[in-house]
mmCIF file of C-alpha atoms in Angstrom:
data_model
loop_
_atom_site.group_PDB
_atom_site.id
_atom_site.type_symbol
_atom_site.label_atom_id
_atom_site.label_comp_id
_atom_site.label_asym_id
_atom_site.label_seq_id
_atom_site.Cartn_x
_atom_site.Cartn_y
_atom_site.Cartn_z
ATOM 1 C CA MET A 1 72.673 97.674 99.517
ATOM 2 C CA LEU A 2 74.359 100.821 97.187
ATOM 3 C CA SER A 3 72.171 102.294 94.607
ATOM 4 C CA SER A 4 72.988 101.503 90.360
ATOM 5 C CA SER A 5 74.928 104.445 90.511
ATOM 6 C CA THR A 6 76.875 104.882 94.067
ATOM 7 C CA ARG A 7 77.890 100.964 93.586
ATOM 8 C CA LEU A 8 79.255 102.493 89.455
ATOM 9 C CA LEU A 9 81.289 105.059 91.731
ATOM 10 C CA ARG A 10 82.449 102.331 94.225
ATOM 11 C CA LEU A 11 83.751 99.866 91.480
ATOM 12 C CA LEU A 12 85.162 102.726 89.482
ATOM 13 C CA SER A 13 86.598 104.292 93.097
ATOM 14 C CA LEU A 14 88.040 100.345 93.489
ATOM 15 C CA LEU A 15 89.839 99.959 90.484
ATOM 16 C CA GLN A 16 91.724 102.733 90.383
ATOM 17 C CA THR A 17 93.157 101.928 93.774
ATOM 18 C CA ARG A 18 95.311 98.610 92.413
ATOM 19 C CA ALA A 19 96.871 97.701 89.386
ATOM 20 C CA HIS A 20 94.732 94.501 89.209
ATOM 21 C CA TRP A 21 91.659 92.844 91.588
ATOM 22 C CA MET A 22 90.526 89.259 91.230
ATOM 23 C CA GLY A 23 86.351 88.829 91.023
ATOM 24 C CA PRO A 24 85.844 87.695 94.368
ATOM 25 C CA ASP A 25 88.180 90.301 96.632
ATOM 26 C CA LEU A 26 85.914 93.585 94.732
ATOM 27 C CA ALA A 27 82.571 91.330 94.420
ATOM 28 C CA GLU A 28 83.127 90.943 98.462
ATOM 29 C CA ARG A 29 84.244 95.073 98.951
ATOM 30 C CA LEU A 30 81.075 96.465 97.151
ATOM 31 C CA GLU A 31 78.686 93.302 98.733
ATOM 32 C CA VAL A 32 77.419 92.200 95.442
ATOM 33 C CA HIS A 33 77.243 88.659 93.919
ATOM 34 C CA PRO A 34 79.340 87.934 91.110
ATOM 35 C CA ARG A 35 76.730 88.585 87.804
ATOM 36 C CA THR A 36 76.263 92.546 89.425
ATOM 37 C CA LEU A 37 79.666 92.609 88.896
ATOM 38 C CA ARG A 38 80.108 91.508 85.620
ATOM 39 C CA ARG A 39 77.352 93.654 85.508
ATOM 40 C CA ASP A 40 78.403 96.662 86.103
ATOM 41 C CA ILE A 41 81.900 96.701 84.469
ATOM 42 C CA ASP A 42 80.453 96.036 81.429
ATOM 43 C CA ARG A 43 78.199 99.865 82.276
ATOM 44 C CA LEU A 44 81.814 101.102 83.412
ATOM 45 C CA ARG A 45 82.851 100.238 79.715
ATOM 46 C CA GLN A 46 79.754 101.432 78.022
ATOM 47 C CA LEU A 47 80.349 104.552 79.791
ATOM 48 C CA GLY A 48 84.118 104.756 78.249
ATOM 49 C CA TYR A 49 86.133 103.052 81.245
ATOM 50 C CA PRO A 50 88.759 100.828 80.243
ATOM 51 C CA VAL A 51 88.482 98.537 81.957
ATOM 52 C CA GLN A 52 89.771 94.408 80.971
ATOM 53 C CA ALA A 53 89.171 91.753 82.217
ATOM 54 C CA SER A 54 91.277 88.538 82.870
ATOM 55 C CA SER A 55 90.496 85.022 83.151
ATOM 56 C CA GLY A 56 91.640 81.744 85.200
ATOM 57 C CA VAL A 57 92.968 81.450 88.382
ATOM 58 C CA ALA A 58 94.462 84.578 88.458
ATOM 59 C CA GLY A 59 91.372 86.364 86.393
ATOM 60 C CA GLY A 60 90.263 90.115 87.186
ATOM 61 C CA TYR A 61 89.614 93.497 87.020
ATOM 62 C CA ALA A 62 92.461 96.009 85.723
ATOM 63 C CA PHE A 63 91.928 99.130 85.044
ATOM 64 C CA ARG A 64 93.502 100.398 81.738
ATOM 65 C CA ALA A 65 94.697 103.713 79.568
ATOM 66 C CA GLY A 66 92.036 102.981 76.955
ATOM 67 C CA GLN A 67 91.881 106.327 73.618
ATOM 68 C CA ALA A 68 90.496 108.394 75.158
ATOM 69 C CA LEU A 69 91.007 110.130 79.243
ATOM 70 C CA PRO A 70 87.203 109.487 81.065
ATOM 71 C CA PRO A 71 86.468 111.326 84.350
ATOM 72 C CA LEU A 72 88.012 110.491 87.524
ATOM 73 C CA LEU A 73 86.314 110.367 90.913
ATOM 74 C CA LEU A 74 89.062 112.163 93.733
ATOM 75 C CA ASP A 75 88.150 112.579 97.017
ATOM 76 C CA ASP A 76 88.401 115.471 98.565
ATOM 77 C CA GLU A 77 91.916 115.487 99.825
ATOM 78 C CA GLU A 78 92.412 115.103 96.564
ATOM 79 C CA ALA A 79 90.971 117.329 94.911
ATOM 80 C CA LEU A 80 92.123 119.700 97.349
ATOM 81 C CA ALA A 81 96.215 118.669 96.267
ATOM 82 C CA VAL A 82 95.492 118.784 92.663
ATOM 83 C CA SER A 83 94.165 122.347 93.122
ATOM 84 C CA ILE A 84 97.000 123.433 94.944
ATOM 85 C CA ALA A 85 99.218 121.287 92.463
ATOM 86 C CA LEU A 86 97.781 122.861 89.471
ATOM 87 C CA ARG A 87 97.644 126.116 90.437
ATOM 88 C CA THR A 88 101.835 125.946 91.512
ATOM 89 C CA ALA A 89 101.860 125.744 88.077
ATOM 90 C CA THR A 90 100.384 127.738 86.327
ATOM 91 C CA ALA A 91 104.393 130.169 86.997
ATOM 92 C CA GLY A 92 106.451 127.250 88.052
ATOM 93 C CA ALA A 93 109.877 125.497 87.205
ATOM 94 C CA VAL A 94 108.411 124.143 84.091
ATOM 95 C CA GLY A 95 108.055 125.484 80.768
ATOM 96 C CA GLY A 96 104.966 124.521 78.319
ATOM 97 C CA ILE A 97 102.530 123.886 80.987
ATOM 98 C CA GLU A 98 101.191 127.416 82.584
ATOM 99 C CA GLU A 99 98.617 127.672 80.082
ATOM 100 C CA PRO A 100 96.554 124.126 79.859
ATOM 101 C CA ALA A 101 97.551 124.411 84.389
ATOM 102 C CA LEU A 102 95.332 126.728 84.131
ATOM 103 C CA ARG A 103 92.307 125.542 82.358
ATOM 104 C CA ALA A 104 92.862 122.304 83.971
ATOM 105 C CA LEU A 105 92.079 124.133 87.260
ATOM 106 C CA VAL A 106 88.982 126.961 85.898
ATOM 107 C CA LYS A 107 87.046 123.237 85.691
ATOM 108 C CA LEU A 108 88.529 121.580 88.446
ATOM 109 C CA GLU A 109 87.103 124.412 91.002
ATOM 110 C CA GLN A 110 84.241 124.861 88.488
ATOM 111 C CA ALA A 111 83.088 121.989 89.950
ATOM 112 C CA MET A 112 84.196 121.966 93.392
ATOM 113 C CA PRO A 113 81.500 122.263 96.198
ATOM 114 C CA ALA A 114 81.171 124.994 98.495
ATOM 115 C CA ARG A 115 82.512 123.153 101.581
ATOM 116 C CA LEU A 116 86.314 122.513 99.558
ATOM 117 C CA ARG A 117 86.671 125.859 97.698
ATOM 118 C CA LYS A 118 86.544 127.992 101.167
ATOM 119 C CA ARG A 119 89.570 125.509 101.939
ATOM 120 C CA VAL A 120 91.552 126.027 99.070
ATOM 121 C CA ASP A 121 90.491 129.663 98.822
ATOM 122 C CA ALA A 122 92.532 129.829 102.198
ATOM 123 C CA LEU A 123 95.242 128.251 101.216
ATOM 124 C CA ARG A 124 94.853 130.936 98.129
ATOM 125 C CA ALA A 125 95.372 133.230 100.392
ATOM 126 C CA ALA A 126 97.982 132.207 103.064
ATOM 127 C CA ILE A 127 99.927 130.831 100.058
ATOM 128 C CA LEU A 128 102.423 133.290 98.499
ATOM 129 C CA PRO A 129 104.359 132.618 95.518
ATOM 130 C CA LEU A 130 107.638 133.900 94.748
ATOM 131 C CA THR A 131 108.417 135.322 91.258
ATOM 132 C CA HIS A 132 110.405 132.154 89.943
ATOM 133 C CA THR A 133 113.701 132.891 88.567
ATOM 134 C CA GLY A 134 116.068 129.992 88.406
ATOM 135 C CA PRO A 135 116.246 127.868 85.354
ATOM 136 C CA VAL A 136 113.502 126.445 83.310
ATOM 137 C CA VAL A 137 112.441 123.396 82.197
ATOM 138 C CA GLU A 138 109.835 122.314 79.590
ATOM 139 C CA ALA A 139 106.850 119.623 79.714
ATOM 140 C CA SER A 140 107.239 117.982 76.974
ATOM 141 C CA VAL A 141 111.292 116.645 77.964
ATOM 142 C CA LEU A 142 109.884 116.413 81.418
ATOM 143 C CA ALA A 143 107.646 114.103 80.322
ATOM 144 C CA THR A 144 109.339 112.243 77.760
ATOM 145 C CA LEU A 145 112.594 111.879 79.806
ATOM 146 C CA ALA A 146 109.539 110.403 82.614
ATOM 147 C CA LEU A 147 108.345 108.007 80.270
ATOM 148 C CA ALA A 148 111.752 106.260 79.352
ATOM 149 C CA CYS A 149 112.174 106.626 82.981
ATOM 150 C CA ARG A 150 109.281 104.512 83.372
ATOM 151 C CA ASP A 151 109.446 102.038 80.972
ATOM 152 C CA GLN A 152 113.782 101.599 80.373
ATOM 153 C CA LEU A 153 114.098 102.788 77.407
ATOM 154 C CA ARG A 154 117.470 104.220 76.132
ATOM 155 C CA THR A 155 117.575 108.181 76.096
ATOM 156 C CA GLU A 156 119.543 109.934 74.177
ATOM 157 C CA PHE A 157 120.338 113.743 74.171
ATOM 158 C CA GLN A 158 122.555 116.949 73.573
ATOM 159 C CA TYR A 159 124.137 117.928 77.158
ATOM 160 C CA GLN A 160 125.635 121.109 77.106
ATOM 161 C CA ASP A 161 128.187 121.009 80.759
ATOM 162 C CA SER A 162 128.671 124.080 83.137
ATOM 163 C CA GLN A 163 131.320 125.696 80.809
ATOM 164 C CA GLY A 164 128.594 125.507 77.826
ATOM 165 C CA ARG A 165 130.446 122.667 75.914
ATOM 166 C CA SER A 166 127.367 120.083 74.132
ATOM 167 C CA ALA A 167 128.125 117.047 73.916
ATOM 168 C CA GLN A 168 126.366 113.827 72.935
ATOM 169 C CA ARG A 169 125.067 111.653 75.493
ATOM 170 C CA SER A 170 123.372 107.622 75.919
ATOM 171 C CA VAL A 171 122.113 106.824 78.884
ATOM 172 C CA GLU A 172 119.988 103.989 80.571
ATOM 173 C CA PRO A 173 117.857 106.647 82.519
ATOM 174 C CA GLN A 174 116.271 105.389 86.322
ATOM 175 C CA GLY A 175 114.971 108.194 87.389
ATOM 176 C CA VAL A 176 113.768 112.353 86.985
ATOM 177 C CA VAL A 177 114.421 114.151 90.700
ATOM 178 C CA HIS A 178 113.258 117.795 91.829
ATOM 179 C CA THR A 179 115.933 119.084 94.340
ATOM 180 C CA GLY A 180 113.379 121.704 95.512
ATOM 181 C CA GLN A 181 115.715 124.761 92.829
ATOM 182 C CA ARG A 182 115.834 122.155 89.668
ATOM 183 C CA TRP A 183 114.995 118.939 87.572
ATOM 184 C CA TYR A 184 117.642 115.850 87.718
ATOM 185 C CA LEU A 185 118.197 113.228 85.475
ATOM 186 C CA VAL A 186 119.431 109.685 87.276
ATOM 187 C CA ALA A 187 120.490 107.978 84.640
ATOM 188 C CA TRP A 188 123.225 105.347 83.635
ATOM 189 C CA ASP A 189 125.719 106.800 81.542
ATOM 190 C CA ARG A 190 126.795 103.931 78.732
ATOM 191 C CA VAL A 191 129.570 105.455 77.678
ATOM 192 C CA ARG A 192 131.379 106.196 81.308
ATOM 193 C CA ASN A 193 130.002 102.874 82.143
ATOM 194 C CA ASP A 194 129.384 104.786 85.909
ATOM 195 C CA TRP A 195 125.877 106.543 87.191
ATOM 196 C CA ARG A 196 125.755 110.201 86.697
ATOM 197 C CA THR A 197 123.134 112.368 87.499
ATOM 198 C CA PHE A 198 122.458 115.718 84.407
ATOM 199 C CA ARG A 199 121.032 118.660 85.050
ATOM 200 C CA ILE A 200 117.506 118.973 83.326
ATOM 201 C CA ASP A 201 117.610 122.397 81.853
ATOM 202 C CA ARG A 202 120.789 121.942 80.309
ATOM 203 C CA ILE A 203 119.106 119.277 78.281
ATOM 204 C CA VAL A 204 119.379 121.043 74.669
ATOM 205 C CA GLY A 205 116.219 120.323 72.575
ATOM 206 C CA ASP A 206 113.993 117.292 71.924
ATOM 207 C CA PRO A 207 115.490 113.381 73.806
ATOM 208 C CA GLN A 208 115.138 110.811 71.322
ATOM 209 C CA VAL A 209 113.775 107.289 72.863
ATOM 210 C CA GLY A 210 115.157 104.621 72.256
ATOM 211 C CA ALA A 211 115.531 100.675 72.400
ATOM 212 C CA HIS A 212 114.666 98.938 75.869
ATOM 213 C CA PHE A 213 117.084 97.501 78.254
ATOM 214 C CA ALA A 214 118.094 95.790 81.169
ATOM 215 C CA PRO A 215 117.484 97.125 84.549
ATOM 216 C CA ARG A 216 119.998 97.909 86.437
ATOM 217 C CA ALA A 217 120.759 97.871 91.198
ATOM 218 C CA SER A 218 119.699 101.541 91.618
ATOM 219 C CA PRO A 219 122.717 103.560 93.208
ATOM 220 C CA ASP A 220 121.874 103.806 96.696
ATOM 221 C CA GLY A 221 119.840 101.561 97.527
ATOM 222 C CA GLY A 222 116.869 103.969 95.445
ATOM 223 C CA ASP A 223 117.618 106.603 97.287
ATOM 224 C CA LEU A 224 117.290 109.319 94.083
ATOM 225 C CA LYS A 225 116.575 111.449 95.695
ATOM 226 C CA GLY A 226 119.423 111.326 98.183
ATOM 227 C CA TYR A 227 122.208 110.287 95.392
ATOM 228 C CA VAL A 228 121.410 113.556 94.478
ATOM 229 C CA SER A 229 121.565 115.323 96.749
ATOM 230 C CA ARG A 230 125.125 113.414 97.914
ATOM 231 C CA SER A 231 126.200 114.185 94.080
ATOM 232 C CA ILE A 232 125.659 117.971 93.715
ATOM 233 C CA SER A 233 127.259 119.258 97.040
ATOM 234 C CA ALA A 234 129.740 116.976 96.002
ATOM 235 C CA PRO A 235 133.254 119.476 95.671
ATOM 236 C CA HIS A 236 134.332 120.007 92.403
ATOM 237 C CA HIS A 237 136.768 122.252 93.374
ATOM 238 C CA ALA A 238 140.403 121.975 94.241
ATOM 239 C CA GLU A 239 139.696 122.798 97.839
ATOM 240 C CA GLN A 240 137.231 122.283 100.006
ATOM 241 C CA ALA A 241 135.240 123.810 103.202
ATOM 242 C CA ARG A 242 135.138 122.469 106.538
ATOM 243 C CA VAL A 243 133.063 124.803 108.650
ATOM 244 C CA VAL A 244 132.330 124.231 113.260
ATOM 245 C CA LEU A 245 128.801 126.276 113.466
ATOM 246 C CA HIS A 246 128.116 126.946 117.851
ATOM 247 C CA ALA A 247 124.525 125.995 116.940
ATOM 248 C CA PRO A 248 123.103 123.375 117.104
ATOM 249 C CA TYR A 249 123.075 120.188 114.428
ATOM 250 C CA ALA A 250 119.215 119.735 114.770
ATOM 251 C CA VAL A 251 118.412 123.412 113.743
ATOM 252 C CA MET A 252 121.697 123.740 110.967
ATOM 253 C CA SER A 253 119.699 120.273 109.756
ATOM 254 C CA ARG A 254 117.516 121.579 108.727
ATOM 255 C CA ARG A 255 118.104 125.375 107.571
ATOM 256 C CA ILE A 256 121.493 123.920 104.990
ATOM 257 C CA PRO A 257 120.053 121.842 102.379
ATOM 258 C CA PRO A 258 121.190 118.653 101.416
ATOM 259 C CA SER A 259 122.344 120.171 97.758
ATOM 260 C CA ALA A 260 124.485 122.569 99.794
ATOM 261 C CA GLY A 261 126.604 120.762 102.038
ATOM 262 C CA VAL A 262 127.148 117.564 104.311
ATOM 263 C CA VAL A 263 126.593 118.365 108.255
ATOM 264 C CA SER A 264 127.239 116.175 111.142
ATOM 265 C CA PRO A 265 127.118 116.380 114.537
ATOM 266 C CA LEU A 266 129.604 117.148 117.144
ATOM 267 C CA ASP A 267 130.146 117.928 121.063
ATOM 268 C CA GLN A 268 126.429 115.643 121.395
ATOM 269 C CA GLY A 269 124.355 117.538 119.104
ATOM 270 C CA GLN A 270 124.857 121.089 120.550
ATOM 271 C CA ARG A 271 127.792 122.091 117.841
ATOM 272 C CA CYS A 272 128.055 120.999 114.276
ATOM 273 C CA GLN A 273 130.637 120.514 110.696
ATOM 274 C CA LEU A 274 129.288 121.547 107.737
ATOM 275 C CA GLU A 275 131.275 119.813 104.957
ATOM 276 C CA CYS A 276 131.267 121.683 101.309
ATOM 277 C CA ALA A 277 133.126 123.513 98.261
ATOM 278 C CA ALA A 278 135.518 126.256 99.182
ATOM 279 C CA ASN A 279 133.374 129.086 96.442
ATOM 280 C CA ASP A 280 133.555 132.678 97.282
ATOM 281 C CA SER A 281 129.714 132.424 97.524
ATOM 282 C CA LEU A 282 130.334 130.886 100.453
ATOM 283 C CA VAL A 283 131.040 133.402 102.811
ATOM 284 C CA TYR A 284 128.791 135.205 102.352
ATOM 285 C CA TRP A 285 125.855 132.427 102.393
ATOM 286 C CA LEU A 286 127.942 131.229 105.665
ATOM 287 C CA MET A 287 127.446 135.461 106.799
ATOM 288 C CA ALA A 288 123.680 135.161 106.183
ATOM 289 C CA LEU A 289 123.744 132.184 108.626
ATOM 290 C CA ASP A 290 123.678 133.924 111.393
ATOM 291 C CA VAL A 291 125.289 131.952 113.696
ATOM 292 C CA GLU A 292 129.324 132.291 115.676
ATOM 293 C CA PHE A 293 131.633 129.571 113.263
ATOM 294 C CA GLU A 294 134.741 128.558 113.000
ATOM 295 C CA VAL A 295 136.567 128.007 109.851
ATOM 296 C CA LEU A 296 139.145 125.229 110.377
ATOM 297 C CA VAL A 297 140.148 124.308 106.136
ATOM 298 C CA PRO A 298 141.023 125.923 104.217
ATOM 299 C CA ALA A 299 143.756 129.316 104.997
ATOM 300 C CA ALA A 300 142.185 130.527 101.517
ATOM 301 C CA LEU A 301 138.605 131.138 103.107
ATOM 302 C CA LYS A 302 139.811 132.549 106.041
ATOM 303 C CA GLU A 303 141.447 135.391 104.738
ATOM 304 C CA ARG A 304 138.224 135.928 102.291
ATOM 305 C CA LEU A 305 136.371 136.801 105.156
ATOM 306 C CA ARG A 306 138.468 138.894 106.767
ATOM 307 C CA VAL A 307 138.671 140.877 103.749
ATOM 308 C CA ALA A 308 134.999 141.235 103.776
ATOM 309 C CA GLY A 309 134.333 141.742 107.684
ATOM 310 C CA GLU A 310 137.408 144.698 107.478
ATOM 311 C CA ARG A 311 134.651 145.688 103.577
ATOM 312 C CA ALA A 312 131.524 145.364 105.877
ATOM 313 C CA LEU A 313 133.240 147.686 108.516
ATOM 314 C CA ARG A 314 134.186 150.426 106.259
ATOM 315 C CA CYS A 315 130.457 150.395 105.051
ATOM 316 C CA ALA A 316 129.781 150.879 108.594
ATOM 317 C CA LEU A 317 131.187 153.579 109.076
#
């Protein structure tokens, strides 16, 4: 039989693992009588934990949001993950959360037992973050969009395209995706009547949240990350490049992100083909891969490679 304080902690931990617990199931997990469970629920409420009870056939208990954030229980792995995430957030691509992340990190690591602090220190020494040079998004904008996605609320915002032109957009947000470099919003564009991806760093000002909307079937069967990768890698130019890479598909598919292009296997995976936009930077990007390759199309890319190669030879003499 667990002690009273240990049982309360165990009860609190269980309540946070599910949206709803049937009373008998919860009592059985704790190995206590339902009357004891009800007394423990009352004690948690006195301590400020917002536990709601419901009666009837499907009655039970649920941990809900209250007026203030009560203490949260984290196991060792969760605490370790939160510590690393907070440390990354102090210098990440989300603006406006650096100082709050640092304050939360100090509180968390002060309360850590020695065994966890040693693991955090080891990871801290091993992880050497590069200085972030990409676009930064505001934490408040991310929070607003995430809330709109969760609660299915129509959203309007001023959006600036790649040419610097601004327009008011009205959307039904579906999800927020991070590709490793940028944040994107996947949403149904109510004017264009189609799914769209929006770079969140191009949203000007604060998004305005409105009325609820009826949910739609997500694009690509709910694979929002895959949808964003394919959307941003689709060619926006008149030309599309096809390049044969003389390297195994298993190797190049790991090195080339979906946002850069589509890699498909050739010769039972011994070689592969890359399809991507034929922009000016592709010449230098192909050279940086450090593998033999053959450009199939377009001819203009072959010419740019020839000119770049001649320049490199002149510089090397």
